[in-house]
């Protein structure tokens, strides 16, 4: 057994422990995971066994923000395991959303929550963009034509990323890079107001003054490793469960049609790439934090 010491948070670990692929053992699960991340200054990729772990981590981190300096938390969603041809718009929108999430994390840092499945799926970046601002003469018909040309799907009601609709002077759309669909109200060709709204209730969530709308088509497939920040650190949560989750994702997605040129990454290749960065392995089940080098 390696050296044992009490550790209150990741920021207390020195370089040899990070470089030695140390094991950290927490006395309890749940909120203890985001709690040990408080005050951590480097971008950190937290890999969890499944989406339930991701939701719980994000919720616990949000609840703790008023008590501790928890880094900003973002999530990398998993690609739906459905054939590309079953819904090409939804497939491309999911790829775009994933690429935008990684791009923001690469730029701003903080905590990125991921599962083995979310790291193995395809993603896209780049493409054309258009800026909308309240008071600008954007032109309703111009915006609708732009969305149709750039991969958005026209529907009766907007509730999933990649969709848009129009009713009179109101244009609703769901850009995958934003957390909510957006409603734009025109007066003639001028934008009178913009706001987030909830897709299920259609009620307003928050006002907006300026948004940058990304294209869904005209994007390029990108590699996960292109988004790893140079100062990235990695935390594996329950490593044995991660291997099982990766095997399950690979089995479920095997033989499922992807878009031309898309390839799902192998978990072993991802682990090899992550092995170039400082990392720790987090498990639960002993009375105090135990750090084992090696």
PDB file of C-alpha atoms in Angstrom:
ATOM      1  CA  UNK A   1       0.000   0.000   0.000  1.00  0.00           C
ATOM      2  CA  UNK A   2       1.265   3.467  -0.860  1.00  0.00           C
ATOM      3  CA  UNK A   3       1.416   6.541   1.319  1.00  0.00           C
ATOM      4  CA  UNK A   4      -1.776   7.511   3.167  1.00  0.00           C
ATOM      5  CA  UNK A   5      -2.670  11.070   4.088  1.00  0.00           C
ATOM      6  CA  UNK A   6      -5.761  13.168   4.741  1.00  0.00           C
ATOM      7  CA  UNK A   7      -6.722  15.310   1.768  1.00  0.00           C
ATOM      8  CA  UNK A   8      -9.526  17.866   1.827  1.00  0.00           C
ATOM      9  CA  UNK A   9      -9.540  18.858  -1.834  1.00  0.00           C
ATOM     10  CA  UNK A  10      -7.803  18.312  -5.146  1.00  0.00           C
ATOM     11  CA  UNK A  11      -5.946  21.613  -4.920  1.00  0.00           C
ATOM     12  CA  UNK A  12      -3.896  20.158  -2.040  1.00  0.00           C
ATOM     13  CA  UNK A  13      -2.421  17.383  -4.188  1.00  0.00           C
ATOM     14  CA  UNK A  14       1.090  17.968  -5.481  1.00  0.00           C
ATOM     15  CA  UNK A  15       2.432  17.192  -8.931  1.00  0.00           C
ATOM     16  CA  UNK A  16       3.929  13.766  -8.094  1.00  0.00           C
ATOM     17  CA  UNK A  17       0.532  12.448  -7.014  1.00  0.00           C
ATOM     18  CA  UNK A  18      -1.175  13.740 -10.149  1.00  0.00           C
ATOM     19  CA  UNK A  19       1.572  12.361 -12.362  1.00  0.00           C
ATOM     20  CA  UNK A  20       1.550   9.065 -10.475  1.00  0.00           C
ATOM     21  CA  UNK A  21      -2.092   8.315 -11.382  1.00  0.00           C
ATOM     22  CA  UNK A  22      -3.033   8.350  -7.690  1.00  0.00           C
ATOM     23  CA  UNK A  23      -6.117   6.769  -6.160  1.00  0.00           C
ATOM     24  CA  UNK A  24      -8.332   8.876  -3.902  1.00  0.00           C
ATOM     25  CA  UNK A  25     -10.837   7.197  -1.615  1.00  0.00           C
ATOM     26  CA  UNK A  26     -13.717   9.262  -0.251  1.00  0.00           C
ATOM     27  CA  UNK A  27     -15.639   8.288   2.910  1.00  0.00           C
ATOM     28  CA  UNK A  28     -18.928   9.014   1.114  1.00  0.00           C
ATOM     29  CA  UNK A  29     -20.230   9.573  -2.408  1.00  0.00           C
ATOM     30  CA  UNK A  30     -22.649  12.196  -3.717  1.00  0.00           C
ATOM     31  CA  UNK A  31     -21.804  15.782  -2.797  1.00  0.00           C
ATOM     32  CA  UNK A  32     -18.279  14.846  -1.698  1.00  0.00           C
ATOM     33  CA  UNK A  33     -17.246  14.631  -5.353  1.00  0.00           C
ATOM     34  CA  UNK A  34     -17.817  18.279  -6.334  1.00  0.00           C
ATOM     35  CA  UNK A  35     -16.789  19.391  -2.837  1.00  0.00           C
ATOM     36  CA  UNK A  36     -13.190  18.206  -3.301  1.00  0.00           C
ATOM     37  CA  UNK A  37     -13.018  20.260  -6.535  1.00  0.00           C
ATOM     38  CA  UNK A  38     -13.501  23.582  -4.747  1.00  0.00           C
ATOM     39  CA  UNK A  39     -10.828  26.141  -5.495  1.00  0.00           C
ATOM     40  CA  UNK A  40      -9.247  24.025  -8.240  1.00  0.00           C
ATOM     41  CA  UNK A  41      -7.741  26.360 -10.830  1.00  0.00           C
ATOM     42  CA  UNK A  42      -6.989  24.021 -13.754  1.00  0.00           C
ATOM     43  CA  UNK A  43      -9.520  22.764 -16.316  1.00  0.00           C
ATOM     44  CA  UNK A  44     -10.639  19.361 -15.107  1.00  0.00           C
ATOM     45  CA  UNK A  45     -12.342  16.574 -17.009  1.00  0.00           C
ATOM     46  CA  UNK A  46     -14.467  14.510 -14.609  1.00  0.00           C
ATOM     47  CA  UNK A  47     -15.425  11.147 -16.105  1.00  0.00           C
ATOM     48  CA  UNK A  48     -18.402   9.454 -14.443  1.00  0.00           C
ATOM     49  CA  UNK A  49     -19.991   6.034 -15.066  1.00  0.00           C
ATOM     50  CA  UNK A  50     -23.381   7.208 -16.366  1.00  0.00           C
ATOM     51  CA  UNK A  51     -25.691  10.184 -16.890  1.00  0.00           C
ATOM     52  CA  UNK A  52     -27.264   9.800 -13.439  1.00  0.00           C
ATOM     53  CA  UNK A  53     -23.850  10.431 -11.870  1.00  0.00           C
ATOM     54  CA  UNK A  54     -23.474  13.461 -14.161  1.00  0.00           C
ATOM     55  CA  UNK A  55     -26.854  14.926 -13.141  1.00  0.00           C
ATOM     56  CA  UNK A  56     -26.150  14.380  -9.446  1.00  0.00           C
ATOM     57  CA  UNK A  57     -22.688  15.941  -9.645  1.00  0.00           C
ATOM     58  CA  UNK A  58     -24.034  19.011 -11.481  1.00  0.00           C
ATOM     59  CA  UNK A  59     -26.928  19.434  -9.029  1.00  0.00           C
ATOM     60  CA  UNK A  60     -24.672  19.071  -5.974  1.00  0.00           C
ATOM     61  CA  UNK A  61     -22.140  21.526  -7.404  1.00  0.00           C
ATOM     62  CA  UNK A  62     -24.894  24.050  -8.073  1.00  0.00           C
ATOM     63  CA  UNK A  63     -26.205  23.748  -4.527  1.00  0.00           C
ATOM     64  CA  UNK A  64     -22.704  24.286  -3.087  1.00  0.00           C
ATOM     65  CA  UNK A  65     -21.839  27.405  -5.065  1.00  0.00           C
ATOM     66  CA  UNK A  66     -23.153  29.682  -2.340  1.00  0.00           C
ATOM     67  CA  UNK A  67     -20.872  28.056   0.235  1.00  0.00           C
ATOM     68  CA  UNK A  68     -17.656  27.329  -1.676  1.00  0.00           C
ATOM     69  CA  UNK A  69     -15.786  28.319  -4.828  1.00  0.00           C
ATOM     70  CA  UNK A  70     -16.787  25.401  -7.031  1.00  0.00           C
ATOM     71  CA  UNK A  71     -15.456  25.869 -10.594  1.00  0.00           C
ATOM     72  CA  UNK A  72     -18.074  26.351 -13.296  1.00  0.00           C
ATOM     73  CA  UNK A  73     -19.635  23.057 -14.382  1.00  0.00           C
ATOM     74  CA  UNK A  74     -20.559  22.044 -17.931  1.00  0.00           C
ATOM     75  CA  UNK A  75     -21.644  18.731 -19.402  1.00  0.00           C
ATOM     76  CA  UNK A  76     -20.773  16.755 -22.517  1.00  0.00           C
ATOM     77  CA  UNK A  77     -23.937  14.965 -23.614  1.00  0.00           C
ATOM     78  CA  UNK A  78     -23.979  11.490 -25.124  1.00  0.00           C
ATOM     79  CA  UNK A  79     -24.920  10.980 -28.763  1.00  0.00           C
ATOM     80  CA  UNK A  80     -28.318   9.270 -29.152  1.00  0.00           C
ATOM     81  CA  UNK A  81     -27.818   5.643 -30.150  1.00  0.00           C
ATOM     82  CA  UNK A  82     -30.057   5.829 -33.210  1.00  0.00           C
ATOM     83  CA  UNK A  83     -29.272   5.376 -36.904  1.00  0.00           C
ATOM     84  CA  UNK A  84     -28.160   8.524 -38.731  1.00  0.00           C
ATOM     85  CA  UNK A  85     -30.843   8.103 -41.403  1.00  0.00           C
ATOM     86  CA  UNK A  86     -33.636   7.840 -38.795  1.00  0.00           C
ATOM     87  CA  UNK A  87     -33.354  11.577 -38.024  1.00  0.00           C
ATOM     88  CA  UNK A  88     -30.476  13.333 -39.746  1.00  0.00           C
ATOM     89  CA  UNK A  89     -31.381  16.753 -38.282  1.00  0.00           C
ATOM     90  CA  UNK A  90     -31.357  15.475 -34.685  1.00  0.00           C
ATOM     91  CA  UNK A  91     -28.112  13.573 -35.299  1.00  0.00           C
ATOM     92  CA  UNK A  92     -26.271  16.597 -36.691  1.00  0.00           C
ATOM     93  CA  UNK A  93     -27.712  18.867 -33.978  1.00  0.00           C
ATOM     94  CA  UNK A  94     -26.414  16.507 -31.280  1.00  0.00           C
ATOM     95  CA  UNK A  95     -22.948  16.498 -32.858  1.00  0.00           C
ATOM     96  CA  UNK A  96     -22.982  20.301 -33.034  1.00  0.00           C
ATOM     97  CA  UNK A  97     -24.122  20.654 -29.418  1.00  0.00           C
ATOM     98  CA  UNK A  98     -21.301  18.400 -28.252  1.00  0.00           C
ATOM     99  CA  UNK A  99     -18.713  20.329 -30.233  1.00  0.00           C
ATOM    100  CA  UNK A 100     -19.914  23.643 -28.846  1.00  0.00           C
ATOM    101  CA  UNK A 101     -19.803  22.318 -25.257  1.00  0.00           C
ATOM    102  CA  UNK A 102     -16.210  21.193 -25.699  1.00  0.00           C
ATOM    103  CA  UNK A 103     -15.249  24.462 -27.371  1.00  0.00           C
ATOM    104  CA  UNK A 104     -16.658  26.558 -24.516  1.00  0.00           C
ATOM    105  CA  UNK A 105     -14.888  24.415 -21.915  1.00  0.00           C
ATOM    106  CA  UNK A 106     -11.614  24.682 -23.818  1.00  0.00           C
ATOM    107  CA  UNK A 107     -11.980  28.482 -23.814  1.00  0.00           C
ATOM    108  CA  UNK A 108     -13.253  29.069 -20.264  1.00  0.00           C
ATOM    109  CA  UNK A 109     -12.028  26.106 -18.198  1.00  0.00           C
ATOM    110  CA  UNK A 110     -13.817  24.793 -15.116  1.00  0.00           C
ATOM    111  CA  UNK A 111     -15.240  21.300 -14.735  1.00  0.00           C
ATOM    112  CA  UNK A 112     -16.443  19.265 -17.708  1.00  0.00           C
ATOM    113  CA  UNK A 113     -18.609  16.276 -16.780  1.00  0.00           C
ATOM    114  CA  UNK A 114     -18.521  13.355 -19.190  1.00  0.00           C
ATOM    115  CA  UNK A 115     -19.243   9.639 -19.431  1.00  0.00           C
ATOM    116  CA  UNK A 116     -17.297   7.088 -21.454  1.00  0.00           C
ATOM    117  CA  UNK A 117     -20.131   7.148 -24.001  1.00  0.00           C
ATOM    118  CA  UNK A 118     -20.043  10.932 -24.368  1.00  0.00           C
ATOM    119  CA  UNK A 119     -16.286  10.817 -24.997  1.00  0.00           C
ATOM    120  CA  UNK A 120     -16.601   8.038 -27.586  1.00  0.00           C
ATOM    121  CA  UNK A 121     -19.267   9.659 -29.787  1.00  0.00           C
ATOM    122  CA  UNK A 122     -18.696  11.938 -32.820  1.00  0.00           C
ATOM    123  CA  UNK A 123     -18.831  15.738 -32.670  1.00  0.00           C
ATOM    124  CA  UNK A 124     -18.639  18.681 -35.054  1.00  0.00           C
ATOM    125  CA  UNK A 125     -17.278  22.222 -34.994  1.00  0.00           C
ATOM    126  CA  UNK A 126     -16.943  25.295 -37.163  1.00  0.00           C
ATOM    127  CA  UNK A 127     -19.537  26.288 -39.730  1.00  0.00           C
ATOM    128  CA  UNK A 128     -21.212  29.570 -40.570  1.00  0.00           C
ATOM    129  CA  UNK A 129     -22.732  31.880 -37.956  1.00  0.00           C
ATOM    130  CA  UNK A 130     -25.107  34.819 -37.931  1.00  0.00           C
ATOM    131  CA  UNK A 131     -25.467  37.467 -35.216  1.00  0.00           C
ATOM    132  CA  UNK A 132     -28.884  38.711 -34.069  1.00  0.00           C
ATOM    133  CA  UNK A 133     -29.346  41.784 -31.890  1.00  0.00           C
ATOM    134  CA  UNK A 134     -32.382  43.659 -30.581  1.00  0.00           C
ATOM    135  CA  UNK A 135     -32.968  46.723 -32.758  1.00  0.00           C
ATOM    136  CA  UNK A 136     -31.069  45.336 -35.738  1.00  0.00           C
ATOM    137  CA  UNK A 137     -32.693  45.050 -39.169  1.00  0.00           C
ATOM    138  CA  UNK A 138     -32.056  41.327 -39.536  1.00  0.00           C
ATOM    139  CA  UNK A 139     -35.055  40.550 -41.731  1.00  0.00           C
ATOM    140  CA  UNK A 140     -37.461  37.759 -40.774  1.00  0.00           C
ATOM    141  CA  UNK A 141     -37.456  36.134 -44.215  1.00  0.00           C
ATOM    142  CA  UNK A 142     -33.648  36.367 -44.381  1.00  0.00           C
ATOM    143  CA  UNK A 143     -33.316  34.556 -41.043  1.00  0.00           C
ATOM    144  CA  UNK A 144     -35.765  31.833 -42.080  1.00  0.00           C
ATOM    145  CA  UNK A 145     -33.930  31.251 -45.338  1.00  0.00           C
ATOM    146  CA  UNK A 146     -30.585  31.128 -43.511  1.00  0.00           C
ATOM    147  CA  UNK A 147     -31.861  28.494 -41.079  1.00  0.00           C
ATOM    148  CA  UNK A 148     -33.329  26.312 -43.824  1.00  0.00           C
ATOM    149  CA  UNK A 149     -30.085  26.475 -45.766  1.00  0.00           C
ATOM    150  CA  UNK A 150     -27.893  25.743 -42.734  1.00  0.00           C
ATOM    151  CA  UNK A 151     -29.453  22.541 -41.503  1.00  0.00           C
ATOM    152  CA  UNK A 152     -32.310  23.568 -39.192  1.00  0.00           C
ATOM    153  CA  UNK A 153     -35.536  21.551 -39.468  1.00  0.00           C
ATOM    154  CA  UNK A 154     -38.854  23.394 -39.842  1.00  0.00           C
ATOM    155  CA  UNK A 155     -41.466  22.036 -37.430  1.00  0.00           C
ATOM    156  CA  UNK A 156     -44.835  23.062 -36.022  1.00  0.00           C
ATOM    157  CA  UNK A 157     -43.401  23.588 -32.541  1.00  0.00           C
ATOM    158  CA  UNK A 158     -39.816  23.914 -31.315  1.00  0.00           C
ATOM    159  CA  UNK A 159     -38.729  21.687 -28.456  1.00  0.00           C
ATOM    160  CA  UNK A 160     -35.469  19.947 -29.448  1.00  0.00           C
ATOM    161  CA  UNK A 161     -32.154  21.356 -30.768  1.00  0.00           C
ATOM    162  CA  UNK A 162     -31.951  21.953 -34.504  1.00  0.00           C
ATOM    163  CA  UNK A 163     -35.606  22.949 -35.020  1.00  0.00           C
ATOM    164  CA  UNK A 164     -37.257  26.235 -36.043  1.00  0.00           C
ATOM    165  CA  UNK A 165     -40.726  27.551 -36.781  1.00  0.00           C
ATOM    166  CA  UNK A 166     -42.431  30.808 -37.691  1.00  0.00           C
ATOM    167  CA  UNK A 167     -45.773  32.327 -36.724  1.00  0.00           C
ATOM    168  CA  UNK A 168     -46.398  35.795 -38.128  1.00  0.00           C
ATOM    169  CA  UNK A 169     -43.661  38.076 -36.845  1.00  0.00           C
ATOM    170  CA  UNK A 170     -42.326  35.495 -34.359  1.00  0.00           C
ATOM    171  CA  UNK A 171     -39.470  33.098 -35.147  1.00  0.00           C
ATOM    172  CA  UNK A 172     -38.660  30.300 -32.703  1.00  0.00           C
ATOM    173  CA  UNK A 173     -35.495  28.225 -33.020  1.00  0.00           C
ATOM    174  CA  UNK A 174     -33.299  25.965 -30.908  1.00  0.00           C
ATOM    175  CA  UNK A 175     -29.598  26.513 -31.486  1.00  0.00           C
ATOM    176  CA  UNK A 176     -27.784  23.472 -29.995  1.00  0.00           C
ATOM    177  CA  UNK A 177     -25.172  25.742 -28.425  1.00  0.00           C
ATOM    178  CA  UNK A 178     -27.747  27.337 -26.090  1.00  0.00           C
ATOM    179  CA  UNK A 179     -29.521  25.792 -23.077  1.00  0.00           C
ATOM    180  CA  UNK A 180     -33.020  26.905 -24.164  1.00  0.00           C
ATOM    181  CA  UNK A 181     -34.839  27.586 -27.439  1.00  0.00           C
ATOM    182  CA  UNK A 182     -34.943  31.245 -28.481  1.00  0.00           C
ATOM    183  CA  UNK A 183     -37.917  33.376 -29.548  1.00  0.00           C
ATOM    184  CA  UNK A 184     -37.310  36.382 -31.816  1.00  0.00           C
ATOM    185  CA  UNK A 185     -40.104  38.929 -32.333  1.00  0.00           C
ATOM    186  CA  UNK A 186     -39.931  41.116 -35.449  1.00  0.00           C
ATOM    187  CA  UNK A 187     -41.558  44.439 -36.211  1.00  0.00           C
ATOM    188  CA  UNK A 188     -41.322  44.540 -39.996  1.00  0.00           C
ATOM    189  CA  UNK A 189     -37.653  43.566 -40.542  1.00  0.00           C
ATOM    190  CA  UNK A 190     -36.386  44.879 -37.192  1.00  0.00           C
ATOM    191  CA  UNK A 191     -35.837  42.638 -34.171  1.00  0.00           C
ATOM    192  CA  UNK A 192     -38.094  43.985 -31.429  1.00  0.00           C
ATOM    193  CA  UNK A 193     -37.222  41.461 -28.685  1.00  0.00           C
ATOM    194  CA  UNK A 194     -35.466  38.157 -28.044  1.00  0.00           C
ATOM    195  CA  UNK A 195     -35.754  35.721 -25.157  1.00  0.00           C
ATOM    196  CA  UNK A 196     -35.222  32.174 -24.019  1.00  0.00           C
ATOM    197  CA  UNK A 197     -38.367  30.127 -23.585  1.00  0.00           C
ATOM    198  CA  UNK A 198     -39.211  26.695 -22.210  1.00  0.00           C
ATOM    199  CA  UNK A 199     -40.092  24.234 -24.952  1.00  0.00           C
ATOM    200  CA  UNK A 200     -42.615  22.290 -22.852  1.00  0.00           C
ATOM    201  CA  UNK A 201     -44.578  25.289 -21.517  1.00  0.00           C
ATOM    202  CA  UNK A 202     -43.670  27.919 -24.173  1.00  0.00           C
ATOM    203  CA  UNK A 203     -43.185  30.403 -21.323  1.00  0.00           C
ATOM    204  CA  UNK A 204     -40.379  32.963 -21.288  1.00  0.00           C
ATOM    205  CA  UNK A 205     -37.282  32.136 -19.256  1.00  0.00           C
ATOM    206  CA  UNK A 206     -34.974  35.143 -19.703  1.00  0.00           C
ATOM    207  CA  UNK A 207     -34.539  38.132 -21.993  1.00  0.00           C
ATOM    208  CA  UNK A 208     -31.701  38.434 -24.523  1.00  0.00           C
ATOM    209  CA  UNK A 209     -30.162  41.383 -26.338  1.00  0.00           C
ATOM    210  CA  UNK A 210     -27.684  39.619 -28.626  1.00  0.00           C
ATOM    211  CA  UNK A 211     -27.115  36.015 -29.775  1.00  0.00           C
ATOM    212  CA  UNK A 212     -24.788  34.300 -32.220  1.00  0.00           C
ATOM    213  CA  UNK A 213     -26.599  31.546 -34.106  1.00  0.00           C
ATOM    214  CA  UNK A 214     -24.498  28.663 -35.369  1.00  0.00           C
ATOM    215  CA  UNK A 215     -25.117  26.581 -38.450  1.00  0.00           C
ATOM    216  CA  UNK A 216     -25.804  22.865 -38.075  1.00  0.00           C
ATOM    217  CA  UNK A 217     -24.678  21.997 -41.570  1.00  0.00           C
ATOM    218  CA  UNK A 218     -21.431  23.368 -43.069  1.00  0.00           C
ATOM    219  CA  UNK A 219     -19.610  22.062 -39.980  1.00  0.00           C
ATOM    220  CA  UNK A 220     -16.724  19.606 -39.878  1.00  0.00           C
ATOM    221  CA  UNK A 221     -16.270  16.449 -37.843  1.00  0.00           C
ATOM    222  CA  UNK A 222     -13.595  17.028 -35.199  1.00  0.00           C
ATOM    223  CA  UNK A 223     -11.478  14.927 -32.853  1.00  0.00           C
ATOM    224  CA  UNK A 224     -12.028  14.872 -29.100  1.00  0.00           C
ATOM    225  CA  UNK A 225      -8.332  15.369 -28.431  1.00  0.00           C
ATOM    226  CA  UNK A 226      -8.368  18.700 -30.281  1.00  0.00           C
ATOM    227  CA  UNK A 227     -10.267  20.145 -27.312  1.00  0.00           C
ATOM    228  CA  UNK A 228      -7.993  19.038 -24.487  1.00  0.00           C
ATOM    229  CA  UNK A 229      -6.591  22.199 -22.823  1.00  0.00           C
ATOM    230  CA  UNK A 230      -2.825  22.043 -22.201  1.00  0.00           C
ATOM    231  CA  UNK A 231      -3.353  22.429 -18.429  1.00  0.00           C
ATOM    232  CA  UNK A 232      -6.143  19.817 -18.274  1.00  0.00           C
ATOM    233  CA  UNK A 233      -6.366  17.467 -15.291  1.00  0.00           C
ATOM    234  CA  UNK A 234      -8.495  14.320 -15.293  1.00  0.00           C
ATOM    235  CA  UNK A 235     -10.541  12.688 -12.530  1.00  0.00           C
ATOM    236  CA  UNK A 236     -11.832   9.147 -13.091  1.00  0.00           C
ATOM    237  CA  UNK A 237     -14.825   8.456 -10.825  1.00  0.00           C
ATOM    238  CA  UNK A 238     -15.175   4.737  -9.969  1.00  0.00           C
ATOM    239  CA  UNK A 239     -12.685   3.494 -12.606  1.00  0.00           C
ATOM    240  CA  UNK A 240     -13.957  -0.104 -12.663  1.00  0.00           C
ATOM    241  CA  UNK A 241     -17.459   1.148 -13.456  1.00  0.00           C
ATOM    242  CA  UNK A 242     -16.085   3.352 -16.235  1.00  0.00           C
ATOM    243  CA  UNK A 243     -14.627   0.360 -18.044  1.00  0.00           C
ATOM    244  CA  UNK A 244     -17.977  -1.442 -17.812  1.00  0.00           C
ATOM    245  CA  UNK A 245     -19.818   1.647 -19.053  1.00  0.00           C
ATOM    246  CA  UNK A 246     -17.467   1.939 -22.027  1.00  0.00           C
ATOM    247  CA  UNK A 247     -18.003  -1.707 -22.910  1.00  0.00           C
ATOM    248  CA  UNK A 248     -21.789  -1.262 -22.712  1.00  0.00           C
ATOM    249  CA  UNK A 249     -21.749   1.824 -24.930  1.00  0.00           C
ATOM    250  CA  UNK A 250     -19.540   0.083 -27.490  1.00  0.00           C
ATOM    251  CA  UNK A 251     -21.872  -2.923 -27.527  1.00  0.00           C
ATOM    252  CA  UNK A 252     -25.083  -0.844 -27.854  1.00  0.00           C
ATOM    253  CA  UNK A 253     -23.662   1.381 -30.603  1.00  0.00           C
ATOM    254  CA  UNK A 254     -22.055  -1.443 -32.551  1.00  0.00           C
ATOM    255  CA  UNK A 255     -23.568  -1.669 -36.015  1.00  0.00           C
ATOM    256  CA  UNK A 256     -25.629   1.524 -35.602  1.00  0.00           C
ATOM    257  CA  UNK A 257     -25.423   3.680 -38.736  1.00  0.00           C
ATOM    258  CA  UNK A 258     -23.407   6.890 -38.405  1.00  0.00           C
ATOM    259  CA  UNK A 259     -23.075   9.853 -40.741  1.00  0.00           C
ATOM    260  CA  UNK A 260     -20.571   9.417 -43.589  1.00  0.00           C
ATOM    261  CA  UNK A 261     -17.071   9.972 -42.232  1.00  0.00           C
ATOM    262  CA  UNK A 262     -18.075   9.622 -38.566  1.00  0.00           C
ATOM    263  CA  UNK A 263     -16.208   7.138 -36.395  1.00  0.00           C
ATOM    264  CA  UNK A 264     -16.887   6.316 -32.766  1.00  0.00           C
ATOM    265  CA  UNK A 265     -13.675   6.429 -30.753  1.00  0.00           C
ATOM    266  CA  UNK A 266     -12.343   3.403 -28.895  1.00  0.00           C
ATOM    267  CA  UNK A 267     -12.228   3.700 -25.101  1.00  0.00           C
ATOM    268  CA  UNK A 268      -8.671   2.334 -24.967  1.00  0.00           C
ATOM    269  CA  UNK A 269      -7.522   5.050 -27.388  1.00  0.00           C
ATOM    270  CA  UNK A 270      -9.195   7.713 -25.250  1.00  0.00           C
ATOM    271  CA  UNK A 271      -7.553   6.368 -22.098  1.00  0.00           C
ATOM    272  CA  UNK A 272      -4.188   6.429 -23.853  1.00  0.00           C
ATOM    273  CA  UNK A 273      -4.691  10.095 -24.813  1.00  0.00           C
ATOM    274  CA  UNK A 274      -5.813  11.000 -21.284  1.00  0.00           C
ATOM    275  CA  UNK A 275      -2.759   9.247 -19.878  1.00  0.00           C
ATOM    276  CA  UNK A 276      -0.631  12.141 -21.097  1.00  0.00           C
ATOM    277  CA  UNK A 277      -2.297  14.455 -18.556  1.00  0.00           C
ATOM    278  CA  UNK A 278      -2.216  14.642 -14.742  1.00  0.00           C
ATOM    279  CA  UNK A 279      -4.962  12.387 -13.387  1.00  0.00           C
ATOM    280  CA  UNK A 280      -6.428  10.790 -10.285  1.00  0.00           C
ATOM    281  CA  UNK A 281      -8.836   7.918  -9.704  1.00  0.00           C
ATOM    282  CA  UNK A 282     -11.689   8.456  -7.277  1.00  0.00           C
ATOM    283  CA  UNK A 283     -13.464   5.677  -5.395  1.00  0.00           C
ATOM    284  CA  UNK A 284     -15.650   5.434  -2.299  1.00  0.00           C
ATOM    285  CA  UNK A 285     -15.436   3.084   0.602  1.00  0.00           C
ATOM    286  CA  UNK A 286     -12.852   3.787   3.305  1.00  0.00           C
ATOM    287  CA  UNK A 287     -12.943   5.869   6.462  1.00  0.00           C
ATOM    288  CA  UNK A 288     -10.546   8.549   5.313  1.00  0.00           C
ATOM    289  CA  UNK A 289      -9.028   9.868   2.119  1.00  0.00           C
ATOM    290  CA  UNK A 290      -6.285   7.536   0.973  1.00  0.00           C
ATOM    291  CA  UNK A 291      -3.832   8.477  -1.767  1.00  0.00           C
ATOM    292  CA  UNK A 292      -1.946   5.604  -3.318  1.00  0.00           C
ATOM    293  CA  UNK A 293       0.749   6.430  -5.799  1.00  0.00           C
ATOM    294  CA  UNK A 294       1.383   4.193  -8.769  1.00  0.00           C
TER     295      UNK A 294
END
